[in-house]
PDB file of C-alpha atoms in Angstrom:
ATOM      1  CA  UNK A   1       0.000   0.000   0.000  1.00 76.00           C
ATOM      2  CA  UNK A   2       2.781   2.399   0.950  1.00 78.00           C
ATOM      3  CA  UNK A   3       4.698   1.632  -2.236  1.00 80.00           C
ATOM      4  CA  UNK A   4       1.614   2.561  -4.323  1.00 81.00           C
ATOM      5  CA  UNK A   5       1.203   5.711  -2.242  1.00 81.00           C
ATOM      6  CA  UNK A   6       4.876   6.661  -2.746  1.00 84.00           C
ATOM      7  CA  UNK A   7       4.613   6.000  -6.501  1.00 82.00           C
ATOM      8  CA  UNK A   8       1.508   8.172  -6.782  1.00 79.00           C
ATOM      9  CA  UNK A   9       3.035  10.961  -4.689  1.00 81.00           C
ATOM     10  CA  UNK A  10       6.130  10.862  -6.878  1.00 83.00           C
ATOM     11  CA  UNK A  11       3.857  11.124  -9.911  1.00 79.00           C
ATOM     12  CA  UNK A  12       2.035  14.121  -8.415  1.00 79.00           C
ATOM     13  CA  UNK A  13       5.179  16.035  -7.556  1.00 80.00           C
ATOM     14  CA  UNK A  14       7.497  14.952 -10.388  1.00 83.00           C
ATOM     15  CA  UNK A  15       5.344  16.929 -12.804  1.00 81.00           C
ATOM     16  CA  UNK A  16       3.354  20.089 -12.206  1.00 81.00           C
ATOM     17  CA  UNK A  17       0.078  18.444 -11.062  1.00 76.00           C
ATOM     18  CA  UNK A  18       0.644  18.691  -7.321  1.00 75.00           C
ATOM     19  CA  UNK A  19       2.178  22.157  -7.440  1.00 84.00           C
ATOM     20  CA  UNK A  20      -0.567  23.510  -9.712  1.00 84.00           C
ATOM     21  CA  UNK A  21      -3.212  22.149  -7.314  1.00 80.00           C
ATOM     22  CA  UNK A  22      -1.577  23.950  -4.372  1.00 84.00           C
ATOM     23  CA  UNK A  23      -1.032  27.187  -6.309  1.00 88.00           C
ATOM     24  CA  UNK A  24      -4.551  27.209  -7.786  1.00 86.00           C
ATOM     25  CA  UNK A  25      -6.188  26.604  -4.412  1.00 85.00           C
ATOM     26  CA  UNK A  26      -4.186  29.420  -2.787  1.00 88.00           C
ATOM     27  CA  UNK A  27      -4.666  31.754  -5.739  1.00 89.00           C
ATOM     28  CA  UNK A  28      -8.441  31.390  -5.966  1.00 88.00           C
ATOM     29  CA  UNK A  29      -8.814  31.611  -2.180  1.00 86.00           C
ATOM     30  CA  UNK A  30      -6.511  34.616  -2.033  1.00 87.00           C
ATOM     31  CA  UNK A  31      -8.420  36.362  -4.805  1.00 88.00           C
ATOM     32  CA  UNK A  32     -11.796  35.828  -3.177  1.00 86.00           C
ATOM     33  CA  UNK A  33     -10.678  36.573   0.392  1.00 84.00           C
ATOM     34  CA  UNK A  34      -8.338  39.517  -0.103  1.00 83.00           C
ATOM     35  CA  UNK A  35      -8.905  41.077  -3.539  1.00 84.00           C
ATOM     36  CA  UNK A  36     -12.459  40.741  -4.880  1.00 82.00           C
ATOM     37  CA  UNK A  37     -14.886  43.247  -3.430  1.00 78.00           C
ATOM     38  CA  UNK A  38     -17.959  41.219  -2.357  1.00 76.00           C
ATOM     39  CA  UNK A  39     -16.200  38.369  -0.569  1.00 75.00           C
ATOM     40  CA  UNK A  40     -13.388  40.463   0.927  1.00 79.00           C
ATOM     41  CA  UNK A  41     -12.225  39.677   4.482  1.00 77.00           C
ATOM     42  CA  UNK A  42     -11.285  43.324   5.079  1.00 77.00           C
ATOM     43  CA  UNK A  43     -14.876  44.493   4.537  1.00 76.00           C
ATOM     44  CA  UNK A  44     -16.280  41.654   6.674  1.00 73.00           C
ATOM     45  CA  UNK A  45     -15.351  43.397   9.929  1.00 73.00           C
ATOM     46  CA  UNK A  46     -14.808  40.302  12.054  1.00 74.00           C
ATOM     47  CA  UNK A  47     -11.570  38.437  12.596  1.00 74.00           C
ATOM     48  CA  UNK A  48     -12.863  35.009  11.620  1.00 77.00           C
ATOM     49  CA  UNK A  49     -12.107  32.653   8.762  1.00 81.00           C
ATOM     50  CA  UNK A  50     -15.786  31.803   8.179  1.00 81.00           C
ATOM     51  CA  UNK A  51     -15.636  33.208   4.641  1.00 84.00           C
ATOM     52  CA  UNK A  52     -12.717  30.926   3.817  1.00 85.00           C
ATOM     53  CA  UNK A  53     -14.507  27.853   5.171  1.00 87.00           C
ATOM     54  CA  UNK A  54     -17.596  28.758   3.127  1.00 86.00           C
ATOM     55  CA  UNK A  55     -15.582  29.239  -0.040  1.00 87.00           C
ATOM     56  CA  UNK A  56     -13.089  26.358   0.177  1.00 89.00           C
ATOM     57  CA  UNK A  57     -15.595  23.485  -0.406  1.00 90.00           C
ATOM     58  CA  UNK A  58     -16.664  25.044  -3.711  1.00 90.00           C
ATOM     59  CA  UNK A  59     -13.069  25.176  -4.904  1.00 90.00           C
ATOM     60  CA  UNK A  60     -12.422  21.625  -3.659  1.00 90.00           C
ATOM     61  CA  UNK A  61     -15.451  20.344  -5.616  1.00 91.00           C
ATOM     62  CA  UNK A  62     -13.499  21.120  -8.794  1.00 90.00           C
ATOM     63  CA  UNK A  63      -9.958  20.667  -7.526  1.00 89.00           C
ATOM     64  CA  UNK A  64     -10.235  17.176  -5.996  1.00 90.00           C
ATOM     65  CA  UNK A  65     -11.797  15.544  -9.107  1.00 89.00           C
ATOM     66  CA  UNK A  66      -9.089  17.233 -11.202  1.00 88.00           C
ATOM     67  CA  UNK A  67      -6.431  15.670  -8.966  1.00 85.00           C
ATOM     68  CA  UNK A  68      -7.903  12.172  -8.960  1.00 86.00           C
ATOM     69  CA  UNK A  69      -9.399  11.933 -12.449  1.00 85.00           C
ATOM     70  CA  UNK A  70      -6.370  10.100 -13.806  1.00 80.00           C
ATOM     71  CA  UNK A  71      -5.679   7.859 -10.799  1.00 79.00           C
ATOM     72  CA  UNK A  72      -7.520   4.783 -12.027  1.00 81.00           C
ATOM     73  CA  UNK A  73      -8.868   5.791 -15.436  1.00 80.00           C
ATOM     74  CA  UNK A  74      -5.377   6.309 -16.834  1.00 79.00           C
ATOM     75  CA  UNK A  75      -4.240   2.917 -15.490  1.00 78.00           C
ATOM     76  CA  UNK A  76      -7.149   1.300 -17.358  1.00 79.00           C
ATOM     77  CA  UNK A  77      -6.626   3.268 -20.553  1.00 81.00           C
ATOM     78  CA  UNK A  78      -2.885   2.633 -20.776  1.00 79.00           C
ATOM     79  CA  UNK A  79      -3.209  -0.988 -19.651  1.00 77.00           C
ATOM     80  CA  UNK A  80      -0.898  -0.574 -16.653  1.00 79.00           C
ATOM     81  CA  UNK A  81      -3.620  -1.770 -14.304  1.00 75.00           C
ATOM     82  CA  UNK A  82      -3.078  -5.345 -15.513  1.00 76.00           C
ATOM     83  CA  UNK A  83       0.629  -4.998 -14.723  1.00 79.00           C
ATOM     84  CA  UNK A  84      -0.284  -3.648 -11.300  1.00 76.00           C
ATOM     85  CA  UNK A  85      -2.503  -6.682 -10.690  1.00 77.00           C
ATOM     86  CA  UNK A  86       0.408  -9.031 -11.342  1.00 79.00           C
ATOM     87  CA  UNK A  87       2.191  -7.535  -8.329  1.00 79.00           C
ATOM     88  CA  UNK A  88       1.595  -9.114  -4.911  1.00 80.00           C
ATOM     89  CA  UNK A  89      -1.001  -6.484  -4.064  1.00 78.00           C
ATOM     90  CA  UNK A  90      -4.697  -6.861  -3.366  1.00 82.00           C
ATOM     91  CA  UNK A  91      -7.252  -4.524  -4.951  1.00 82.00           C
ATOM     92  CA  UNK A  92      -7.878  -2.987  -1.533  1.00 84.00           C
ATOM     93  CA  UNK A  93      -4.162  -2.175  -1.159  1.00 86.00           C
ATOM     94  CA  UNK A  94      -4.101  -0.554  -4.608  1.00 87.00           C
ATOM     95  CA  UNK A  95      -7.203   1.540  -3.855  1.00 88.00           C
ATOM     96  CA  UNK A  96      -6.100   2.553  -0.353  1.00 89.00           C
ATOM     97  CA  UNK A  97      -2.576   3.391  -1.596  1.00 89.00           C
ATOM     98  CA  UNK A  98      -3.957   5.645  -4.282  1.00 89.00           C
ATOM     99  CA  UNK A  99      -6.423   7.178  -1.850  1.00 90.00           C
ATOM    100  CA  UNK A 100      -3.729   7.836   0.742  1.00 92.00           C
ATOM    101  CA  UNK A 101      -1.592   9.654  -1.831  1.00 90.00           C
ATOM    102  CA  UNK A 102      -4.501  11.945  -2.783  1.00 90.00           C
ATOM    103  CA  UNK A 103      -5.168  12.587   0.929  1.00 91.00           C
ATOM    104  CA  UNK A 104      -1.518  13.581   1.423  1.00 91.00           C
ATOM    105  CA  UNK A 105      -1.657  15.933  -1.580  1.00 89.00           C
ATOM    106  CA  UNK A 106      -4.839  17.476  -0.150  1.00 90.00           C
ATOM    107  CA  UNK A 107      -3.055  17.984   3.148  1.00 90.00           C
ATOM    108  CA  UNK A 108      -0.322  19.846   1.253  1.00 89.00           C
ATOM    109  CA  UNK A 109      -3.058  21.901  -0.415  1.00 88.00           C
ATOM    110  CA  UNK A 110      -4.739  22.867   2.869  1.00 90.00           C
ATOM    111  CA  UNK A 111      -1.673  23.418   5.102  1.00 90.00           C
ATOM    112  CA  UNK A 112      -0.401  26.609   3.317  1.00 89.00           C
ATOM    113  CA  UNK A 113      -3.722  28.303   4.143  1.00 89.00           C
ATOM    114  CA  UNK A 114      -2.639  28.310   7.828  1.00 89.00           C
ATOM    115  CA  UNK A 115      -1.037  31.641   6.868  1.00 88.00           C
ATOM    116  CA  UNK A 116      -4.567  33.113   6.884  1.00 86.00           C
ATOM    117  CA  UNK A 117      -4.748  32.478  10.639  1.00 86.00           C
ATOM    118  CA  UNK A 118      -1.818  34.857  11.216  1.00 85.00           C
ATOM    119  CA  UNK A 119      -3.368  37.386   8.813  1.00 84.00           C
ATOM    120  CA  UNK A 120      -6.643  37.320  10.730  1.00 82.00           C
ATOM    121  CA  UNK A 121      -4.813  37.477  14.068  1.00 82.00           C
ATOM    122  CA  UNK A 122      -2.966  40.624  13.011  1.00 83.00           C
ATOM    123  CA  UNK A 123      -6.236  42.184  11.816  1.00 80.00           C
ATOM    124  CA  UNK A 124      -8.013  41.537  15.104  1.00 76.00           C
ATOM    125  CA  UNK A 125      -8.448  44.518  17.455  1.00 73.00           C
ATOM    126  CA  UNK A 126      -7.340  42.653  20.560  1.00 73.00           C
ATOM    127  CA  UNK A 127      -5.239  39.986  18.865  1.00 70.00           C
ATOM    128  CA  UNK A 128      -7.932  37.457  19.704  1.00 74.00           C
ATOM    129  CA  UNK A 129      -9.052  34.805  17.282  1.00 76.00           C
ATOM    130  CA  UNK A 130     -11.247  31.799  17.867  1.00 77.00           C
ATOM    131  CA  UNK A 131      -8.326  29.398  17.457  1.00 77.00           C
ATOM    132  CA  UNK A 132     -10.304  26.396  18.698  1.00 77.00           C
ATOM    133  CA  UNK A 133     -13.101  27.087  16.251  1.00 79.00           C
ATOM    134  CA  UNK A 134     -10.626  27.483  13.411  1.00 84.00           C
ATOM    135  CA  UNK A 135      -8.947  24.177  14.339  1.00 85.00           C
ATOM    136  CA  UNK A 136     -12.342  22.437  14.222  1.00 84.00           C
ATOM    137  CA  UNK A 137     -13.130  24.066  10.902  1.00 87.00           C
ATOM    138  CA  UNK A 138      -9.814  22.921   9.439  1.00 89.00           C
ATOM    139  CA  UNK A 139     -10.535  19.382  10.568  1.00 89.00           C
ATOM    140  CA  UNK A 140     -13.947  19.624   8.903  1.00 89.00           C
ATOM    141  CA  UNK A 141     -12.365  20.934   5.711  1.00 90.00           C
ATOM    142  CA  UNK A 142      -9.874  18.075   5.603  1.00 91.00           C
ATOM    143  CA  UNK A 143     -12.626  15.507   6.205  1.00 92.00           C
ATOM    144  CA  UNK A 144     -14.681  17.109   3.427  1.00 92.00           C
ATOM    145  CA  UNK A 145     -11.713  16.983   1.045  1.00 92.00           C
ATOM    146  CA  UNK A 146     -11.116  13.343   2.052  1.00 93.00           C
ATOM    147  CA  UNK A 147     -14.736  12.461   1.192  1.00 93.00           C
ATOM    148  CA  UNK A 148     -14.444  14.252  -2.152  1.00 93.00           C
ATOM    149  CA  UNK A 149     -11.246  12.286  -2.834  1.00 93.00           C
ATOM    150  CA  UNK A 150     -13.011   8.974  -2.121  1.00 93.00           C
ATOM    151  CA  UNK A 151     -15.929   9.916  -4.402  1.00 92.00           C
ATOM    152  CA  UNK A 152     -13.596  11.050  -7.179  1.00 91.00           C
ATOM    153  CA  UNK A 153     -11.425   7.935  -6.929  1.00 90.00           C
ATOM    154  CA  UNK A 154     -14.561   5.804  -7.173  1.00 90.00           C
ATOM    155  CA  UNK A 155     -15.738   7.682 -10.283  1.00 90.00           C
ATOM    156  CA  UNK A 156     -12.260   7.344 -11.785  1.00 88.00           C
ATOM    157  CA  UNK A 157     -12.533   3.562 -11.412  1.00 86.00           C
ATOM    158  CA  UNK A 158     -15.710   3.440 -13.486  1.00 87.00           C
ATOM    159  CA  UNK A 159     -14.312   4.876 -16.708  1.00 85.00           C
ATOM    160  CA  UNK A 160     -11.138   4.821 -18.774  1.00 83.00           C
ATOM    161  CA  UNK A 161     -11.594   8.420 -19.881  1.00 85.00           C
ATOM    162  CA  UNK A 162     -10.069  11.018 -17.520  1.00 84.00           C
ATOM    163  CA  UNK A 163     -12.343  13.860 -18.673  1.00 88.00           C
ATOM    164  CA  UNK A 164     -15.458  11.742 -18.158  1.00 90.00           C
ATOM    165  CA  UNK A 165     -14.121  10.775 -14.718  1.00 88.00           C
ATOM    166  CA  UNK A 166     -13.656  14.468 -13.881  1.00 89.00           C
ATOM    167  CA  UNK A 167     -17.172  15.397 -15.000  1.00 92.00           C
ATOM    168  CA  UNK A 168     -18.855  12.492 -13.202  1.00 92.00           C
ATOM    169  CA  UNK A 169     -16.942  13.043  -9.977  1.00 91.00           C
ATOM    170  CA  UNK A 170     -17.578  16.808  -9.987  1.00 92.00           C
ATOM    171  CA  UNK A 171     -21.281  16.130 -10.445  1.00 92.00           C
ATOM    172  CA  UNK A 172     -21.266  13.440  -7.723  1.00 91.00           C
ATOM    173  CA  UNK A 173     -19.415  15.724  -5.264  1.00 90.00           C
ATOM    174  CA  UNK A 174     -21.814  18.567  -6.025  1.00 91.00           C
ATOM    175  CA  UNK A 175     -24.805  16.281  -5.625  1.00 90.00           C
ATOM    176  CA  UNK A 176     -23.649  14.893  -2.297  1.00 89.00           C
ATOM    177  CA  UNK A 177     -22.479  18.251  -1.012  1.00 88.00           C
ATOM    178  CA  UNK A 178     -25.365  20.459  -2.060  1.00 87.00           C
ATOM    179  CA  UNK A 179     -28.027  18.156  -3.580  1.00 87.00           C
ATOM    180  CA  UNK A 180     -29.660  16.979  -0.366  1.00 86.00           C
ATOM    181  CA  UNK A 181     -29.710  20.522   1.001  1.00 85.00           C
ATOM    182  CA  UNK A 182     -31.423  21.759  -2.173  1.00 87.00           C
ATOM    183  CA  UNK A 183     -33.976  18.918  -2.126  1.00 87.00           C
ATOM    184  CA  UNK A 184     -34.779  19.559   1.550  1.00 84.00           C
ATOM    185  CA  UNK A 185     -35.703  23.159   0.646  1.00 84.00           C
ATOM    186  CA  UNK A 186     -38.493  21.952  -1.683  1.00 85.00           C
ATOM    187  CA  UNK A 187     -41.952  22.986  -0.418  1.00 83.00           C
ATOM    188  CA  UNK A 188     -43.106  19.325  -0.401  1.00 82.00           C
ATOM    189  CA  UNK A 189     -40.674  18.446   2.402  1.00 79.00           C
ATOM    190  CA  UNK A 190     -40.936  21.677   4.398  1.00 81.00           C
ATOM    191  CA  UNK A 191     -41.922  21.188   8.007  1.00 77.00           C
ATOM    192  CA  UNK A 192     -41.816  17.386   7.844  1.00 74.00           C
ATOM    193  CA  UNK A 193     -38.805  15.457   6.539  1.00 81.00           C
ATOM    194  CA  UNK A 194     -36.644  18.397   5.430  1.00 82.00           C
ATOM    195  CA  UNK A 195     -34.301  18.084   8.425  1.00 83.00           C
ATOM    196  CA  UNK A 196     -33.670  14.369   7.826  1.00 84.00           C
ATOM    197  CA  UNK A 197     -33.084  14.854   4.091  1.00 85.00           C
ATOM    198  CA  UNK A 198     -30.637  17.662   4.849  1.00 84.00           C
ATOM    199  CA  UNK A 199     -28.832  15.361   7.279  1.00 85.00           C
ATOM    200  CA  UNK A 200     -28.001  12.975   4.415  1.00 87.00           C
ATOM    201  CA  UNK A 201     -25.902  15.628   2.660  1.00 87.00           C
ATOM    202  CA  UNK A 202     -22.262  16.467   3.332  1.00 88.00           C
ATOM    203  CA  UNK A 203     -23.060  20.176   3.695  1.00 88.00           C
ATOM    204  CA  UNK A 204     -25.070  19.615   6.890  1.00 88.00           C
ATOM    205  CA  UNK A 205     -22.208  17.769   8.620  1.00 88.00           C
ATOM    206  CA  UNK A 206     -19.529  20.097   7.277  1.00 87.00           C
ATOM    207  CA  UNK A 207     -21.373  23.148   8.635  1.00 86.00           C
ATOM    208  CA  UNK A 208     -21.710  21.388  11.968  1.00 84.00           C
ATOM    209  CA  UNK A 209     -17.958  20.720  12.211  1.00 85.00           C
ATOM    210  CA  UNK A 210     -17.138  24.189  10.823  1.00 81.00           C
ATOM    211  CA  UNK A 211     -18.817  25.808  13.816  1.00 78.00           C
ATOM    212  CA  UNK A 212     -16.010  24.331  15.899  1.00 77.00           C
ATOM    213  CA  UNK A 213     -18.103  21.529  17.346  1.00 78.00           C
ATOM    214  CA  UNK A 214     -16.610  18.115  16.725  1.00 81.00           C
ATOM    215  CA  UNK A 215     -19.517  15.713  17.023  1.00 83.00           C
ATOM    216  CA  UNK A 216     -19.036  11.940  16.893  1.00 86.00           C
ATOM    217  CA  UNK A 217     -22.031  11.721  14.499  1.00 88.00           C
ATOM    218  CA  UNK A 218     -20.327  13.959  11.928  1.00 88.00           C
ATOM    219  CA  UNK A 219     -17.035  12.115  12.279  1.00 90.00           C
ATOM    220  CA  UNK A 220     -18.709   8.721  11.751  1.00 91.00           C
ATOM    221  CA  UNK A 221     -20.709  10.099   8.805  1.00 91.00           C
ATOM    222  CA  UNK A 222     -17.529  11.269   7.040  1.00 92.00           C
ATOM    223  CA  UNK A 223     -15.650   8.032   7.763  1.00 93.00           C
ATOM    224  CA  UNK A 224     -18.621   5.955   6.586  1.00 92.00           C
ATOM    225  CA  UNK A 225     -18.780   7.820   3.272  1.00 92.00           C
ATOM    226  CA  UNK A 226     -15.032   7.402   2.726  1.00 93.00           C
ATOM    227  CA  UNK A 227     -15.211   3.684   3.477  1.00 92.00           C
ATOM    228  CA  UNK A 228     -18.305   3.183   1.283  1.00 91.00           C
ATOM    229  CA  UNK A 229     -16.792   4.816  -1.789  1.00 91.00           C
ATOM    230  CA  UNK A 230     -13.444   3.062  -1.359  1.00 91.00           C
ATOM    231  CA  UNK A 231     -15.299  -0.234  -0.985  1.00 90.00           C
ATOM    232  CA  UNK A 232     -17.286   0.389  -4.188  1.00 90.00           C
ATOM    233  CA  UNK A 233     -14.022   1.229  -5.988  1.00 90.00           C
ATOM    234  CA  UNK A 234     -12.388  -1.953  -4.741  1.00 88.00           C
ATOM    235  CA  UNK A 235     -15.397  -4.033  -5.862  1.00 86.00           C
ATOM    236  CA  UNK A 236     -15.297  -2.409  -9.288  1.00 85.00           C
ATOM    237  CA  UNK A 237     -11.593  -3.177  -9.684  1.00 83.00           C
ATOM    238  CA  UNK A 238     -12.084  -6.737  -8.499  1.00 80.00           C
ATOM    239  CA  UNK A 239     -14.806  -7.350 -11.088  1.00 78.00           C
ATOM    240  CA  UNK A 240     -12.655  -6.015 -13.911  1.00 72.00           C
TER     241      UNK A 240
ATOM    242  CA  UNK B   1     -16.043 -15.109   7.708  1.00 67.00           C
ATOM    243  CA  UNK B   2     -15.706 -11.337   7.274  1.00 66.00           C
ATOM    244  CA  UNK B   3     -13.424 -11.868   4.287  1.00 70.00           C
ATOM    245  CA  UNK B   4     -15.974 -14.259   2.779  1.00 72.00           C
ATOM    246  CA  UNK B   5     -18.741 -11.716   3.311  1.00 70.00           C
ATOM    247  CA  UNK B   6     -16.673  -8.935   1.747  1.00 70.00           C
ATOM    248  CA  UNK B   7     -15.973 -11.044  -1.332  1.00 72.00           C
ATOM    249  CA  UNK B   8     -19.564 -12.190  -1.838  1.00 74.00           C
ATOM    250  CA  UNK B   9     -21.974 -10.573  -4.310  1.00 74.00           C
ATOM    251  CA  UNK B  10     -24.187  -9.308  -1.500  1.00 77.00           C
ATOM    252  CA  UNK B  11     -21.297  -7.407   0.077  1.00 81.00           C
ATOM    253  CA  UNK B  12     -22.354  -3.949  -1.088  1.00 83.00           C
ATOM    254  CA  UNK B  13     -25.953  -4.048   0.244  1.00 85.00           C
ATOM    255  CA  UNK B  14     -24.655  -5.576   3.487  1.00 85.00           C
ATOM    256  CA  UNK B  15     -22.041  -2.820   3.849  1.00 85.00           C
ATOM    257  CA  UNK B  16     -24.637  -0.126   3.142  1.00 87.00           C
ATOM    258  CA  UNK B  17     -27.006  -1.572   5.764  1.00 89.00           C
ATOM    259  CA  UNK B  18     -24.102  -1.891   8.200  1.00 88.00           C
ATOM    260  CA  UNK B  19     -23.064   1.727   7.668  1.00 87.00           C
ATOM    261  CA  UNK B  20     -26.647   2.944   8.100  1.00 88.00           C
ATOM    262  CA  UNK B  21     -26.850   0.956  11.339  1.00 89.00           C
ATOM    263  CA  UNK B  22     -23.531   2.402  12.568  1.00 88.00           C
ATOM    264  CA  UNK B  23     -24.687   5.936  11.738  1.00 86.00           C
ATOM    265  CA  UNK B  24     -28.017   5.345  13.476  1.00 87.00           C
ATOM    266  CA  UNK B  25     -26.230   4.048  16.564  1.00 88.00           C
ATOM    267  CA  UNK B  26     -23.888   7.026  16.420  1.00 85.00           C
ATOM    268  CA  UNK B  27     -26.909   9.322  16.348  1.00 82.00           C
ATOM    269  CA  UNK B  28     -28.270   7.667  19.504  1.00 83.00           C
ATOM    270  CA  UNK B  29     -25.021   7.528  21.471  1.00 84.00           C
ATOM    271  CA  UNK B  30     -23.079  10.632  20.573  1.00 78.00           C
ATOM    272  CA  UNK B  31     -20.660  12.987  22.223  1.00 80.00           C
ATOM    273  CA  UNK B  32     -19.118  16.273  21.158  1.00 79.00           C
ATOM    274  CA  UNK B  33     -16.008  18.312  21.744  1.00 79.00           C
ATOM    275  CA  UNK B  34     -16.519  22.074  21.758  1.00 76.00           C
ATOM    276  CA  UNK B  35     -13.510  23.917  20.350  1.00 74.00           C
ATOM    277  CA  UNK B  36     -15.111  27.354  20.400  1.00 72.00           C
ATOM    278  CA  UNK B  37     -14.733  30.076  22.993  1.00 64.00           C
ATOM    279  CA  UNK B  38     -16.250  33.554  23.232  1.00 58.00           C
ATOM    280  CA  UNK B  39     -13.795  36.302  22.385  1.00 55.00           C
ATOM    281  CA  UNK B  40     -13.874  39.847  21.017  1.00 53.00           C
ATOM    282  CA  UNK B  41     -13.219  39.307  17.316  1.00 57.00           C
ATOM    283  CA  UNK B  42     -13.865  42.821  16.018  1.00 60.00           C
ATOM    284  CA  UNK B  43     -11.392  44.720  13.852  1.00 65.00           C
ATOM    285  CA  UNK B  44     -10.012  47.964  15.399  1.00 65.00           C
ATOM    286  CA  UNK B  45     -11.803  51.168  14.399  1.00 66.00           C
ATOM    287  CA  UNK B  46     -10.187  52.848  11.370  1.00 67.00           C
ATOM    288  CA  UNK B  47      -8.056  55.916  12.238  1.00 66.00           C
ATOM    289  CA  UNK B  48      -9.791  59.267  11.830  1.00 68.00           C
ATOM    290  CA  UNK B  49      -7.849  60.982   9.048  1.00 64.00           C
ATOM    291  CA  UNK B  50      -9.831  64.253   9.035  1.00 62.00           C
TER     292      UNK B  50
END
């Protein structure tokens, strides 16, 4: 598993893929949080990173599928998956190795944004920031990115075309992140099952963790989703 | 036995049911850690330049 992870990490950082992911994430966040007028942190008036934690999932919805779209689809297209299967590795080890490498890249993507904490701290009147809340929000963001990575890896396993994998996984991430929330807002469900439908979506649990409250329910929800999508991927590879 | 179950055709529905059950149990027996604390988070007033 670790050898697959190392190989994938080497692939990410031997060309521009990994670096571009980090730069793009920082650039888009930086533009929205410090340059563009409507979403500017300076006009917000409060020393919190709430705006960043609202914005980041939308960037990750596109960034994570772009990172993982080639993971399995390219192996199928180029025929290297058959070579990989001849190695003494189970399908689960291949999937978890690839998943672990994407998770590490995502960690590298998120960690540079810690700079924003110091920015916000220097902007604060009393030098106070809700550091605990921010720590919880960062954990939520990483869990969200990890779920997106599992979904995208799963979608990548279903096709040999990287672009199709990107489109399917973006749609799937969007659907799971925002779909249930949108459906729960329909007048049919208002006042009855809307809360339970909303609970099925990632957005509900992410918002809960982003408030700085780490609830065991949210943690288990995220871990369950990751396991489910990795399991589906493994099954798909096994049946190939 | 677990390995056999995971390799069977019915593995996916079983896993889904298992995960739903785990999430339901988690909803019943849950605990939380509160990271937040109340602080003054306002920016300082801008200097009066007039």
